[in-house]
Amino acid sequence: PVHSAVSEDARKAGYSAIYRETVYRSESAHSAIAGLGTPDHALQMRPKTKVDDHALFQMHNLTTPVEIRKKMGQTSQDWIAGTEQLGNKTSEWVLELPGGELGALLQRNSTRSGHTFNINWSPECGSDLEGLVTAALADSKDVPVSTVVPEFKPALSHLLVTLGFTEQAQYEV
């Protein structure tokens, strides 16, 4: 975590943070859905396939600030290999835009004790952010829900706080 003893030790050892991520949590998935006011998501998403990897890398490059991309120095193969799953039962969904390009990637994982999700979306899909969060929470039980938001995605952070999510911690990547 930011400002922790471990963080300070890492800096002393030569670690340099690239950006920060914030963990957000809501105690109730159903209350977050109610805050959206749209019980059913209207976005037509489909399961992610291996064929989507290159387009998702392009979307990542479009949505990640250039300074961060330069520091990470990832090729598409590096990015694909480093893509994190939310757990063994993660489902991944993509949103295709009318022109055929990908507009969003949604990862979800539900267990008996909690629900986690991750959203990455392109600027062309920005007005559908509420729909993406609705899709992220769809089919979840009324359990605590959490997600991690990079600092360069303030619109998602703002929406989550509006829905009753609270900031739990910040981490440096």
mmCIF file of C-alpha atoms in Angstrom:
data_model
loop_
_atom_site.group_PDB
_atom_site.id
_atom_site.type_symbol
_atom_site.label_atom_id
_atom_site.label_comp_id
_atom_site.label_asym_id
_atom_site.label_seq_id
_atom_site.Cartn_x
_atom_site.Cartn_y
_atom_site.Cartn_z
ATOM 1 C CA PRO A 1 0.000 0.000 0.000
ATOM 2 C CA VAL A 2 0.979 3.619 -0.581
ATOM 3 C CA HIS A 3 2.786 5.272 2.373
ATOM 4 C CA SER A 4 3.419 1.932 4.090
ATOM 5 C CA ALA A 5 6.724 0.661 5.468
ATOM 6 C CA VAL A 6 6.866 -1.856 2.611
ATOM 7 C CA SER A 7 6.372 0.936 0.078
ATOM 8 C CA GLU A 8 9.217 2.923 1.607
ATOM 9 C CA ASP A 9 11.509 -0.136 1.667
ATOM 10 C CA ALA A 10 10.706 -0.800 -1.987
ATOM 11 C CA ARG A 11 11.662 2.772 -2.927
ATOM 12 C CA LYS A 12 14.951 2.429 -1.060
ATOM 13 C CA ALA A 13 15.637 -0.767 -3.006
ATOM 14 C CA GLY A 14 15.125 1.060 -6.317
ATOM 15 C CA TYR A 15 11.440 0.438 -7.047
ATOM 16 C CA SER A 16 9.797 3.217 -9.006
ATOM 17 C CA ALA A 17 6.015 3.426 -9.136
ATOM 18 C CA ILE A 18 4.406 3.867 -12.525
ATOM 19 C CA TYR A 19 0.873 4.731 -11.369
ATOM 20 C CA ARG A 20 -1.567 4.154 -8.505
ATOM 21 C CA GLU A 21 -4.615 1.954 -8.255
ATOM 22 C CA THR A 22 -7.423 2.337 -5.746
ATOM 23 C CA VAL A 23 -9.459 -0.543 -4.344
ATOM 24 C CA TYR A 24 -13.178 0.258 -4.010
ATOM 25 C CA ARG A 25 -15.714 -1.844 -2.121
ATOM 26 C CA SER A 26 -19.446 -1.888 -1.585
ATOM 27 C CA GLU A 27 -20.963 -4.048 1.132
ATOM 28 C CA SER A 28 -23.904 -4.926 -1.114
ATOM 29 C CA ALA A 29 -23.926 -5.656 -4.835
ATOM 30 C CA HIS A 30 -27.709 -5.217 -4.874
ATOM 31 C CA SER A 31 -27.573 -1.738 -3.318
ATOM 32 C CA ALA A 32 -24.982 -0.727 -5.930
ATOM 33 C CA ILE A 33 -27.279 -2.019 -8.687
ATOM 34 C CA ALA A 34 -30.201 -0.134 -7.141
ATOM 35 C CA GLY A 35 -28.099 3.037 -7.199
ATOM 36 C CA LEU A 36 -27.739 2.643 -10.938
ATOM 37 C CA GLY A 37 -31.504 2.565 -11.372
ATOM 38 C CA THR A 38 -31.202 0.137 -14.298
ATOM 39 C CA PRO A 39 -31.827 -3.441 -13.183
ATOM 40 C CA ASP A 40 -31.126 -4.899 -16.631
ATOM 41 C CA HIS A 41 -28.128 -3.931 -18.678
ATOM 42 C CA ALA A 42 -28.932 -3.196 -22.291
ATOM 43 C CA LEU A 43 -25.383 -3.648 -23.575
ATOM 44 C CA GLN A 44 -24.904 -6.657 -25.801
ATOM 45 C CA MET A 45 -21.676 -8.221 -24.619
ATOM 46 C CA ARG A 46 -20.184 -11.481 -25.794
ATOM 47 C CA PRO A 47 -17.634 -13.837 -24.236
ATOM 48 C CA LYS A 48 -14.016 -12.869 -24.899
ATOM 49 C CA THR A 49 -12.079 -15.159 -27.218
ATOM 50 C CA LYS A 50 -8.362 -15.504 -27.959
ATOM 51 C CA VAL A 51 -8.970 -13.697 -31.272
ATOM 52 C CA ASP A 52 -9.816 -10.534 -29.262
ATOM 53 C CA ASP A 53 -6.356 -10.277 -27.657
ATOM 54 C CA HIS A 54 -4.757 -8.008 -30.263
ATOM 55 C CA ALA A 55 -7.749 -5.637 -30.373
ATOM 56 C CA LEU A 56 -7.786 -5.512 -26.553
ATOM 57 C CA PHE A 57 -4.064 -4.629 -26.562
ATOM 58 C CA GLN A 58 -4.833 -1.812 -28.991
ATOM 59 C CA MET A 59 -7.645 -0.621 -26.704
ATOM 60 C CA HIS A 60 -5.247 -0.782 -23.732
ATOM 61 C CA ASN A 61 -2.798 1.422 -25.645
ATOM 62 C CA LEU A 62 -5.575 3.856 -26.497
ATOM 63 C CA THR A 63 -6.816 4.128 -22.898
ATOM 64 C CA THR A 64 -3.509 4.062 -20.990
ATOM 65 C CA PRO A 65 -1.514 7.300 -20.800
ATOM 66 C CA VAL A 66 1.599 7.323 -22.982
ATOM 67 C CA GLU A 67 3.918 7.968 -20.003
ATOM 68 C CA ILE A 68 2.733 4.733 -18.400
ATOM 69 C CA ARG A 69 3.029 2.761 -21.631
ATOM 70 C CA LYS A 70 6.603 4.022 -22.120
ATOM 71 C CA LYS A 71 7.635 2.954 -18.616
ATOM 72 C CA MET A 72 6.002 -0.458 -18.999
ATOM 73 C CA GLY A 73 7.472 -1.022 -22.462
ATOM 74 C CA GLN A 74 5.165 -3.926 -23.220
ATOM 75 C CA THR A 75 4.774 -5.648 -26.552
ATOM 76 C CA SER A 76 1.403 -7.193 -27.311
ATOM 77 C CA GLN A 77 2.794 -10.600 -26.288
ATOM 78 C CA ASP A 78 4.038 -9.149 -22.959
ATOM 79 C CA TRP A 79 0.668 -7.548 -22.302
ATOM 80 C CA ILE A 80 -1.303 -10.697 -23.146
ATOM 81 C CA ALA A 81 0.975 -12.838 -20.962
ATOM 82 C CA GLY A 82 0.673 -10.360 -18.073
ATOM 83 C CA THR A 83 -3.096 -9.991 -18.157
ATOM 84 C CA GLU A 84 -4.409 -10.838 -14.714
ATOM 85 C CA GLN A 85 -7.409 -13.019 -13.973
ATOM 86 C CA LEU A 86 -9.657 -12.312 -11.008
ATOM 87 C CA GLY A 87 -9.650 -15.968 -9.970
ATOM 88 C CA ASN A 88 -10.333 -19.441 -11.269
ATOM 89 C CA LYS A 89 -13.922 -18.703 -12.224
ATOM 90 C CA THR A 90 -13.372 -15.373 -13.964
ATOM 91 C CA SER A 91 -15.657 -14.697 -16.885
ATOM 92 C CA GLU A 92 -14.507 -12.228 -19.519
ATOM 93 C CA TRP A 93 -16.845 -10.280 -21.773
ATOM 94 C CA VAL A 94 -16.247 -7.803 -24.581
ATOM 95 C CA LEU A 95 -18.417 -5.076 -26.025
ATOM 96 C CA GLU A 96 -18.208 -4.660 -29.778
ATOM 97 C CA LEU A 97 -18.883 -1.195 -31.137
ATOM 98 C CA PRO A 98 -20.943 -0.667 -34.312
ATOM 99 C CA GLY A 99 -17.769 -0.372 -36.439
ATOM 100 C CA GLY A 100 -16.533 -3.771 -35.255
ATOM 101 C CA GLU A 101 -13.795 -2.508 -32.927
ATOM 102 C CA LEU A 102 -13.856 -3.482 -29.260
ATOM 103 C CA GLY A 103 -15.240 -0.884 -26.875
ATOM 104 C CA ALA A 104 -14.780 -2.595 -23.527
ATOM 105 C CA LEU A 105 -13.450 -5.591 -21.644
ATOM 106 C CA LEU A 106 -15.303 -6.724 -18.549
ATOM 107 C CA GLN A 107 -13.956 -9.341 -16.121
ATOM 108 C CA ARG A 108 -16.194 -10.756 -13.371
ATOM 109 C CA ASN A 109 -15.747 -13.319 -10.635
ATOM 110 C CA SER A 110 -18.387 -14.290 -8.099
ATOM 111 C CA THR A 111 -18.005 -16.508 -5.072
ATOM 112 C CA ARG A 112 -20.305 -17.148 -2.118
ATOM 113 C CA SER A 113 -18.495 -14.479 -0.113
ATOM 114 C CA GLY A 114 -17.930 -11.748 -2.687
ATOM 115 C CA HIS A 115 -17.997 -10.420 -6.215
ATOM 116 C CA THR A 116 -15.101 -8.727 -8.022
ATOM 117 C CA PHE A 117 -14.971 -7.034 -11.378
ATOM 118 C CA ASN A 118 -12.624 -5.105 -13.619
ATOM 119 C CA ILE A 119 -13.577 -2.815 -16.503
ATOM 120 C CA ASN A 120 -11.460 -1.324 -19.270
ATOM 121 C CA TRP A 121 -13.245 0.745 -21.877
ATOM 122 C CA SER A 122 -12.391 2.918 -24.845
ATOM 123 C CA PRO A 123 -13.299 6.614 -25.099
ATOM 124 C CA GLU A 124 -15.923 5.726 -27.726
ATOM 125 C CA CYS A 125 -17.716 3.738 -25.034
ATOM 126 C CA GLY A 126 -17.478 6.360 -22.267
ATOM 127 C CA SER A 127 -21.152 7.271 -22.252
ATOM 128 C CA ASP A 128 -21.979 3.614 -21.568
ATOM 129 C CA LEU A 129 -20.009 3.473 -18.298
ATOM 130 C CA GLU A 130 -23.159 3.002 -16.194
ATOM 131 C CA GLY A 131 -24.202 0.170 -18.503
ATOM 132 C CA LEU A 132 -20.782 -1.439 -18.116
ATOM 133 C CA VAL A 133 -20.991 -1.260 -14.310
ATOM 134 C CA THR A 134 -24.515 -2.689 -14.489
ATOM 135 C CA ALA A 135 -23.175 -5.550 -16.630
ATOM 136 C CA ALA A 136 -20.315 -6.037 -14.157
ATOM 137 C CA LEU A 137 -22.792 -6.464 -11.308
ATOM 138 C CA ALA A 138 -25.324 -8.523 -13.249
ATOM 139 C CA ASP A 139 -26.147 -11.955 -11.869
ATOM 140 C CA SER A 140 -24.243 -11.307 -8.639
ATOM 141 C CA LYS A 141 -25.587 -12.363 -5.282
ATOM 142 C CA ASP A 142 -26.114 -9.744 -2.590
ATOM 143 C CA VAL A 143 -22.534 -9.990 -1.371
ATOM 144 C CA PRO A 144 -19.740 -7.447 -0.938
ATOM 145 C CA VAL A 145 -18.323 -6.305 -4.264
ATOM 146 C CA SER A 146 -14.911 -4.846 -5.027
ATOM 147 C CA THR A 147 -12.876 -3.543 -7.920
ATOM 148 C CA VAL A 148 -9.575 -1.822 -8.573
ATOM 149 C CA VAL A 149 -9.449 1.428 -10.538
ATOM 150 C CA PRO A 150 -6.254 2.966 -11.966
ATOM 151 C CA GLU A 151 -5.770 6.654 -11.217
ATOM 152 C CA PHE A 152 -6.148 7.516 -14.895
ATOM 153 C CA LYS A 153 -9.804 6.339 -14.885
ATOM 154 C CA PRO A 154 -11.409 9.042 -12.676
ATOM 155 C CA ALA A 155 -14.858 8.690 -14.280
ATOM 156 C CA LEU A 156 -15.165 5.141 -12.949
ATOM 157 C CA SER A 157 -13.928 6.180 -9.491
ATOM 158 C CA HIS A 158 -16.490 8.969 -9.369
ATOM 159 C CA LEU A 159 -19.329 6.687 -10.475
ATOM 160 C CA LEU A 160 -18.426 4.041 -7.896
ATOM 161 C CA VAL A 161 -18.363 6.578 -5.058
ATOM 162 C CA THR A 162 -21.740 7.880 -6.241
ATOM 163 C CA LEU A 163 -23.058 4.298 -6.000
ATOM 164 C CA GLY A 164 -21.870 3.944 -2.399
ATOM 165 C CA PHE A 165 -18.509 2.242 -2.923
ATOM 166 C CA THR A 166 -15.812 3.315 -0.489
ATOM 167 C CA GLU A 167 -12.092 3.590 -1.005
ATOM 168 C CA GLN A 168 -10.289 0.785 0.814
ATOM 169 C CA ALA A 169 -6.626 1.257 -0.127
ATOM 170 C CA GLN A 170 -4.243 2.630 -2.718
ATOM 171 C CA TYR A 171 -1.452 0.641 -4.275
ATOM 172 C CA GLU A 172 1.472 1.633 -6.455
ATOM 173 C CA VAL A 173 2.084 -0.338 -9.617
#
